[in-house]
Coordinates of C-alpha atoms in Angstrom, one line a residue:
M1 CA 15.0 -25.1 -7.3
R2 CA 16.9 -28.2 -8.5
Q3 CA 20.0 -27.8 -10.6
S4 CA 19.9 -28.3 -14.4
S5 CA 21.5 -31.5 -15.7
G6 CA 21.6 -33.8 -18.7
F7 CA 22.0 -33.4 -22.4
C8 CA 20.4 -30.5 -24.2
K9 CA 18.6 -31.5 -27.4
A10 CA 19.5 -28.3 -29.3
S11 CA 21.0 -28.4 -32.8
L12 CA 24.7 -27.7 -33.4
Y13 CA 25.8 -24.0 -33.2
T14 CA 22.8 -23.1 -31.1
S15 CA 23.2 -22.1 -27.4
C16 CA 21.1 -24.2 -25.1
L17 CA 19.5 -23.5 -21.8
M18 CA 17.7 -25.9 -19.6
G19 CA 14.4 -25.1 -17.9
E20 CA 14.3 -26.3 -14.3
E21 CA 10.6 -25.9 -13.3
I22 CA 7.5 -25.3 -15.3
H23 CA 3.8 -24.7 -14.3
A24 CA 1.8 -27.9 -15.0
Q25 CA -0.4 -26.2 -17.5
V26 CA 2.2 -24.2 -19.5
A27 CA 3.2 -27.1 -21.9
A28 CA -0.3 -27.6 -23.0
F29 CA -0.7 -23.8 -23.4
L30 CA 2.4 -23.6 -25.6
S31 CA 1.1 -26.4 -27.8
R32 CA -1.9 -24.3 -28.6
R33 CA 0.2 -21.1 -29.2
P34 CA 3.4 -22.3 -30.9
I35 CA 4.6 -18.9 -32.3
G36 CA 5.4 -15.7 -30.4
R37 CA 8.0 -13.1 -29.7
V38 CA 10.0 -11.7 -26.8
H39 CA 7.7 -9.2 -25.2
S40 CA 9.9 -7.7 -22.4
I41 CA 13.2 -8.2 -20.7
F42 CA 14.1 -7.3 -17.1
E43 CA 16.4 -8.3 -14.3
N44 CA 14.7 -11.5 -13.2
G45 CA 13.7 -12.9 -16.6
I46 CA 11.8 -12.3 -19.8
N47 CA 8.2 -12.3 -20.9
L48 CA 7.1 -14.1 -24.1
A49 CA 4.0 -13.0 -26.0
M50 CA 2.6 -16.2 -27.3
E51 CA -0.3 -14.8 -29.4
D52 CA -2.7 -13.2 -27.0
A53 CA -1.0 -14.3 -23.7
L54 CA 2.2 -14.1 -21.8
I55 CA 4.7 -16.7 -20.5
F56 CA 7.3 -15.7 -18.0
V57 CA 10.8 -17.3 -18.2
G58 CA 13.0 -16.4 -15.2
T59 CA 14.0 -16.9 -11.6
T60 CA 11.7 -17.6 -8.6
K61 CA 12.8 -14.4 -6.8
N62 CA 9.2 -13.2 -6.9
G63 CA 7.6 -16.6 -6.6
R64 CA 6.6 -19.4 -8.9
V65 CA 3.9 -17.9 -11.2
P66 CA 1.0 -19.8 -12.9
F67 CA 2.4 -18.8 -16.4
G68 CA 6.0 -19.5 -15.5
I69 CA 9.1 -21.4 -16.7
H70 CA 11.7 -21.1 -14.0
M71 CA 15.5 -21.5 -13.9
G72 CA 18.5 -20.2 -12.0
Q73 CA 20.0 -16.7 -12.0
E74 CA 23.0 -17.7 -14.2
S75 CA 20.8 -19.3 -16.8
V76 CA 18.5 -16.2 -16.8
R77 CA 21.6 -14.0 -17.2
R78 CA 22.7 -15.9 -20.3
L79 CA 19.2 -15.8 -21.7
R80 CA 19.0 -12.1 -21.2
F81 CA 22.3 -11.7 -23.0
Y82 CA 21.3 -13.7 -26.0
V83 CA 17.7 -12.4 -26.7
K84 CA 16.3 -9.1 -27.7
C85 CA 12.8 -7.7 -27.6
N86 CA 10.6 -8.8 -30.5
D87 CA 12.9 -11.8 -31.3
E88 CA 10.7 -14.6 -32.8
V89 CA 10.0 -17.6 -30.5
V90 CA 8.8 -20.9 -31.9
V91 CA 7.7 -24.1 -30.0
R92 CA 9.7 -26.7 -32.0
T93 CA 8.6 -29.7 -30.0
P94 CA 6.4 -30.0 -26.9
D95 CA 9.5 -29.6 -24.7
M96 CA 11.6 -27.2 -26.7
L97 CA 11.5 -23.5 -27.4
Q98 CA 13.6 -21.9 -30.1
F99 CA 14.6 -18.2 -30.0
Y100 CA 15.5 -16.8 -33.4
H101 CA 18.0 -14.0 -32.7
P102 CA 20.0 -13.1 -35.9
K103 CA 23.4 -13.6 -34.2
Y104 CA 22.6 -15.8 -31.2
P105 CA 20.0 -18.5 -31.8
V106 CA 19.0 -20.0 -28.4
T107 CA 17.1 -23.2 -27.5
L108 CA 15.3 -23.6 -24.2
D109 CA 15.0 -27.3 -23.4
L110 CA 12.1 -28.1 -21.1
S111 CA 12.4 -31.9 -21.2
Q112 CA 13.8 -32.1 -17.7
A113 CA 11.8 -29.3 -16.1
T114 CA 9.9 -30.3 -13.0
P115 CA 6.1 -29.5 -13.2
F116 CA 4.6 -27.5 -10.3
H117 CA 1.1 -26.5 -9.4
Y118 CA -0.2 -24.6 -6.4
E119 CA -3.8 -24.4 -5.3
I120 CA -5.7 -22.4 -2.6
R121 CA -7.5 -25.0 -0.5
A122 CA -11.0 -23.6 -0.4
S123 CA -12.3 -26.8 1.1
R124 CA -10.7 -25.9 4.4
Y125 CA -12.8 -22.8 4.8
C126 CA -16.3 -22.9 6.2
S127 CA -16.7 -19.7 8.1
F128 CA -14.7 -16.7 9.3
L129 CA -13.7 -18.7 12.4
D130 CA -11.5 -20.8 10.1
L131 CA -9.2 -17.8 9.5
F132 CA -6.9 -18.5 12.5
H133 CA -4.4 -15.7 12.0
V134 CA -6.4 -12.5 11.4
D135 CA -4.9 -10.7 14.4
T136 CA -1.4 -11.8 13.4
L137 CA -1.9 -10.6 9.9
M138 CA -3.0 -7.1 11.1
K139 CA -0.2 -6.9 13.7
T140 CA 2.5 -7.9 11.1
C141 CA 1.2 -5.3 8.6
L142 CA 1.2 -2.7 11.4
T143 CA 4.8 -3.4 12.3
W144 CA 6.0 -3.8 8.7
G145 CA 6.1 0.0 8.4
V146 CA 6.5 0.2 4.6
P147 CA 3.6 2.0 2.9
T148 CA 1.7 0.4 0.0
G149 CA 2.5 1.4 -3.6
L150 CA -0.6 3.7 -3.4
D151 CA 1.1 5.4 -0.3
V152 CA -1.4 4.0 2.2
K153 CA 0.3 3.8 5.6
W154 CA -0.6 0.7 7.6
D155 CA -1.0 2.4 11.0
R156 CA -3.5 5.0 9.7
F157 CA -5.3 2.5 7.6
L158 CA -5.8 0.0 10.4
A159 CA -6.8 2.8 12.8
K160 CA -9.2 4.2 10.2
D161 CA -7.4 7.5 10.6
Y162 CA -7.7 8.9 7.1
R163 CA -9.8 12.0 6.6
P164 CA -11.5 13.3 3.5
D165 CA -8.8 15.9 3.0
D166 CA -6.0 13.3 3.0
P167 CA -4.6 12.4 -0.5
Q168 CA -5.0 8.6 0.3
Y169 CA -8.6 9.0 1.5
T170 CA -9.9 8.5 -2.1
T171 CA -8.1 5.1 -2.3
I172 CA -9.5 4.0 1.1
R173 CA -13.0 5.1 0.1
H174 CA -12.9 3.3 -3.2
A175 CA -11.7 0.1 -1.5
E176 CA -14.6 0.3 1.0
Q177 CA -17.1 0.9 -1.7
L178 CA -15.8 -2.0 -3.7
L179 CA -15.8 -4.4 -0.8
D180 CA -19.2 -3.3 0.4
A181 CA -20.6 -3.9 -3.1
L182 CA -19.0 -7.3 -3.3
L183 CA -20.3 -8.4 0.0
S184 CA -23.8 -6.9 -0.1
G185 CA -24.5 -7.9 -3.6
E186 CA -25.0 -4.4 -5.0
V187 CA -23.9 -5.4 -8.5
R188 CA -24.4 -2.0 -10.0
A189 CA -22.0 -0.5 -7.5
I190 CA -19.1 -2.8 -8.4
E191 CA -17.7 -1.4 -11.6
T192 CA -16.8 2.2 -10.6
P193 CA -14.5 1.4 -7.7
L194 CA -13.2 -1.6 -9.6
R195 CA -12.1 0.7 -12.4
Y196 CA -10.4 3.0 -9.9
F197 CA -7.9 0.3 -9.1
L198 CA -7.3 -1.2 -12.5
G199 CA -4.0 0.0 -13.9
R200 CA -3.5 2.5 -11.0
G201 CA 0.2 3.0 -10.2
P202 CA 3.5 2.7 -12.0
G203 CA 5.5 -0.5 -13.0
L204 CA 4.8 -3.8 -14.8
T205 CA 2.2 -4.7 -12.2
P206 CA 0.5 -1.5 -10.9
S207 CA -0.3 -1.3 -7.2
G208 CA -4.0 -1.2 -7.8
D209 CA -3.9 -4.4 -9.8
D210 CA -1.9 -6.1 -7.0
F211 CA -4.5 -5.0 -4.5
L212 CA -7.2 -6.7 -6.7
V213 CA -5.1 -9.9 -6.8
G214 CA -5.3 -9.9 -3.0
L215 CA -9.1 -9.6 -3.1
L216 CA -9.3 -12.4 -5.7
A217 CA -7.1 -14.6 -3.5
V218 CA -9.4 -14.1 -0.5
H219 CA -12.4 -14.8 -2.7
R220 CA -10.8 -18.0 -4.0
L221 CA -10.5 -19.2 -0.4
T222 CA -13.8 -18.0 1.0
G223 CA -16.2 -17.7 -1.9
A224 CA -17.6 -14.7 -0.1
F225 CA -17.9 -12.1 -2.9
H226 CA -20.7 -11.7 -5.4
P227 CA -19.9 -13.6 -8.6
A228 CA -20.4 -10.4 -10.6
F229 CA -16.9 -9.4 -9.3
L230 CA -15.4 -12.0 -11.6
T231 CA -17.7 -11.3 -14.5
V232 CA -17.3 -7.6 -14.5
L233 CA -13.5 -7.8 -14.1
R234 CA -13.1 -10.4 -16.8
H235 CA -15.2 -8.3 -19.2
I236 CA -13.1 -5.2 -18.6
L237 CA -9.8 -7.0 -19.0
E238 CA -10.8 -8.8 -22.2
T239 CA -12.3 -5.7 -23.9
E240 CA -10.1 -2.8 -22.8
A241 CA -6.4 -1.9 -22.6
I242 CA -6.8 -0.7 -19.1
T243 CA -3.6 -2.0 -17.6
T244 CA -0.2 -3.5 -18.5
D245 CA 0.1 -6.8 -20.4
V246 CA 1.9 -8.3 -17.4
S247 CA -0.6 -7.2 -14.9
K248 CA -3.5 -8.3 -17.1
T249 CA -1.9 -11.8 -17.3
Y250 CA -1.7 -12.0 -13.5
L251 CA -5.3 -10.9 -13.1
L252 CA -6.7 -13.3 -15.7
H253 CA -5.0 -16.2 -14.0
A254 CA -6.3 -15.0 -10.7
L255 CA -9.8 -15.0 -12.1
H256 CA -9.3 -18.7 -12.7
G257 CA -8.0 -19.3 -9.2
R258 CA -4.3 -19.5 -10.1
F259 CA -1.8 -17.4 -8.1
S260 CA 1.9 -17.4 -7.4
D261 CA 3.1 -19.9 -4.8
K262 CA 3.8 -17.0 -2.4
V263 CA 0.2 -15.8 -2.5
T264 CA -1.2 -19.3 -2.4
R265 CA 0.9 -20.3 0.7
V266 CA -0.2 -17.3 2.7
L267 CA -3.9 -18.0 2.0
N268 CA -3.5 -21.7 2.8
A269 CA -1.6 -20.8 6.0
M270 CA -4.5 -18.7 7.1
V271 CA -6.6 -21.8 7.6
M272 CA -3.7 -23.8 9.3
K273 CA -3.1 -23.4 13.1
D274 CA 0.7 -23.1 12.7
A275 CA 1.3 -19.4 13.6
A276 CA 5.0 -19.5 12.9
Y277 CA 4.5 -20.9 9.5
F278 CA 1.9 -18.2 8.7
Q279 CA 4.3 -15.5 9.8
T280 CA 7.1 -16.8 7.7
R281 CA 4.9 -17.0 4.6
L282 CA 3.5 -13.6 5.1
A283 CA 6.9 -12.0 5.5
L284 CA 8.1 -13.7 2.2
L285 CA 5.1 -12.2 0.4
L286 CA 5.6 -8.7 1.9
Q287 CA 9.2 -8.8 0.7
T288 CA 8.2 -9.5 -2.9
G289 CA 9.1 -7.0 -5.6
H290 CA 9.3 -3.2 -5.0
S291 CA 5.8 -3.0 -3.6
S292 CA 3.8 -5.8 -5.3
G293 CA 3.9 -8.1 -2.2
I294 CA 2.8 -5.2 0.1
D295 CA 0.0 -4.2 -2.3
T296 CA -1.2 -7.8 -2.5
V297 CA -1.2 -8.1 1.3
F298 CA -3.1 -4.8 1.4
G299 CA -5.8 -6.4 -0.7
I300 CA -5.8 -9.6 1.5
A301 CA -6.0 -7.6 4.7
D302 CA -8.7 -5.2 3.5
A303 CA -10.8 -8.1 2.3
I304 CA -10.5 -10.0 5.6
M305 CA -11.3 -6.8 7.6
A306 CA -14.5 -6.4 5.4
L307 CA -15.3 -10.1 6.0
R308 CA -15.0 -9.6 9.7
R309 CA -17.3 -6.6 9.6
Y310 CA -20.0 -8.5 7.6
E311 CA -19.6 -11.8 9.5
H312 CA -20.9 -10.4 12.8
V313 CA -24.2 -9.1 11.4
R314 CA -24.7 -11.6 8.7
T315 CA -28.4 -12.1 8.1
S316 CA -28.2 -14.8 5.5
C317 CA -25.8 -17.0 3.5
D318 CA -27.1 -17.6 0.0
C319 CA -25.5 -19.8 -2.7
I320 CA -25.2 -17.8 -5.9
G321 CA -23.6 -19.4 -8.9
G322 CA -22.2 -22.2 -6.8
Q323 CA -20.4 -19.8 -4.4
R324 CA -21.1 -18.7 -0.9
H325 CA -22.3 -15.1 -0.8
F326 CA -23.1 -13.0 2.2
A327 CA -26.1 -10.7 2.1
A328 CA -25.7 -8.1 4.8
S329 CA -25.4 -4.5 5.6
P330 CA -22.0 -2.8 6.2
R331 CA -21.2 -1.9 9.8
S332 CA -18.3 -0.6 11.9
N333 CA -15.3 -2.7 12.7
L334 CA -15.1 -4.6 15.9

């Protein structure tokens, strides 16, 4: 992240902070939602509720996010000192946010913030053979050792060692049911296992939601899942308070193909032949958050394992809604 520099355009007696990076679509988004409030405050930044959606202002510790304005740790520390939850936030100009705290008014100047945008390169994927690092992905997860946020242990998961009397068996079974439905086109079988994961687990981004982000990232690359996945998930998110506001924001962006740079780089590295680069990007994602990165990789790995199962007995490849869609029957892993 580049250092802030230059003159801040705030008025006198107002503390000013400089945004350093901003997602390419955030400025236009703010112009349509000019009034909001401070939604939540935590160590790495704050969330702004701008009408019906969130904007993150904070560090890049957990990646550059598709609804993010990023700056250094010291600037974030100052911002956290000045603002309080529910303080009013107003977009004064296209490149300036004003925080109206009674004692410490603050301006966030975005005039010198560098735009960023990351995109999963779906054009590089034609078949399962284009995923060059499947074995490396599984071996890395196996040796990582840290269980997922839903307490699924990698060694038992990859060895298919969970039994019906194990507490984690329900999670594994719902994941299998969801992926089978998404790949076989059994639309009516999608909603129940999908609901199982939504909002499941503690924290700002529950582990079940991070798992779904991993599935959506694989779908963005491969186009392999039935389009009803997106339709059903979007309907639930837009009509029900089923998960946290923060997690809902991540999922809604993922539905539009927008992910953090950490997730995007792992998926793009899957279709590049540089094994060392893939391992580096995978490790960075696994280290993200308390368990968010691990849970996202769990979704990625489970989706790719399901693709491998279906790929080898695929009977047809139909185009539904402009997306590739496999119509096949589930089978055992190779």
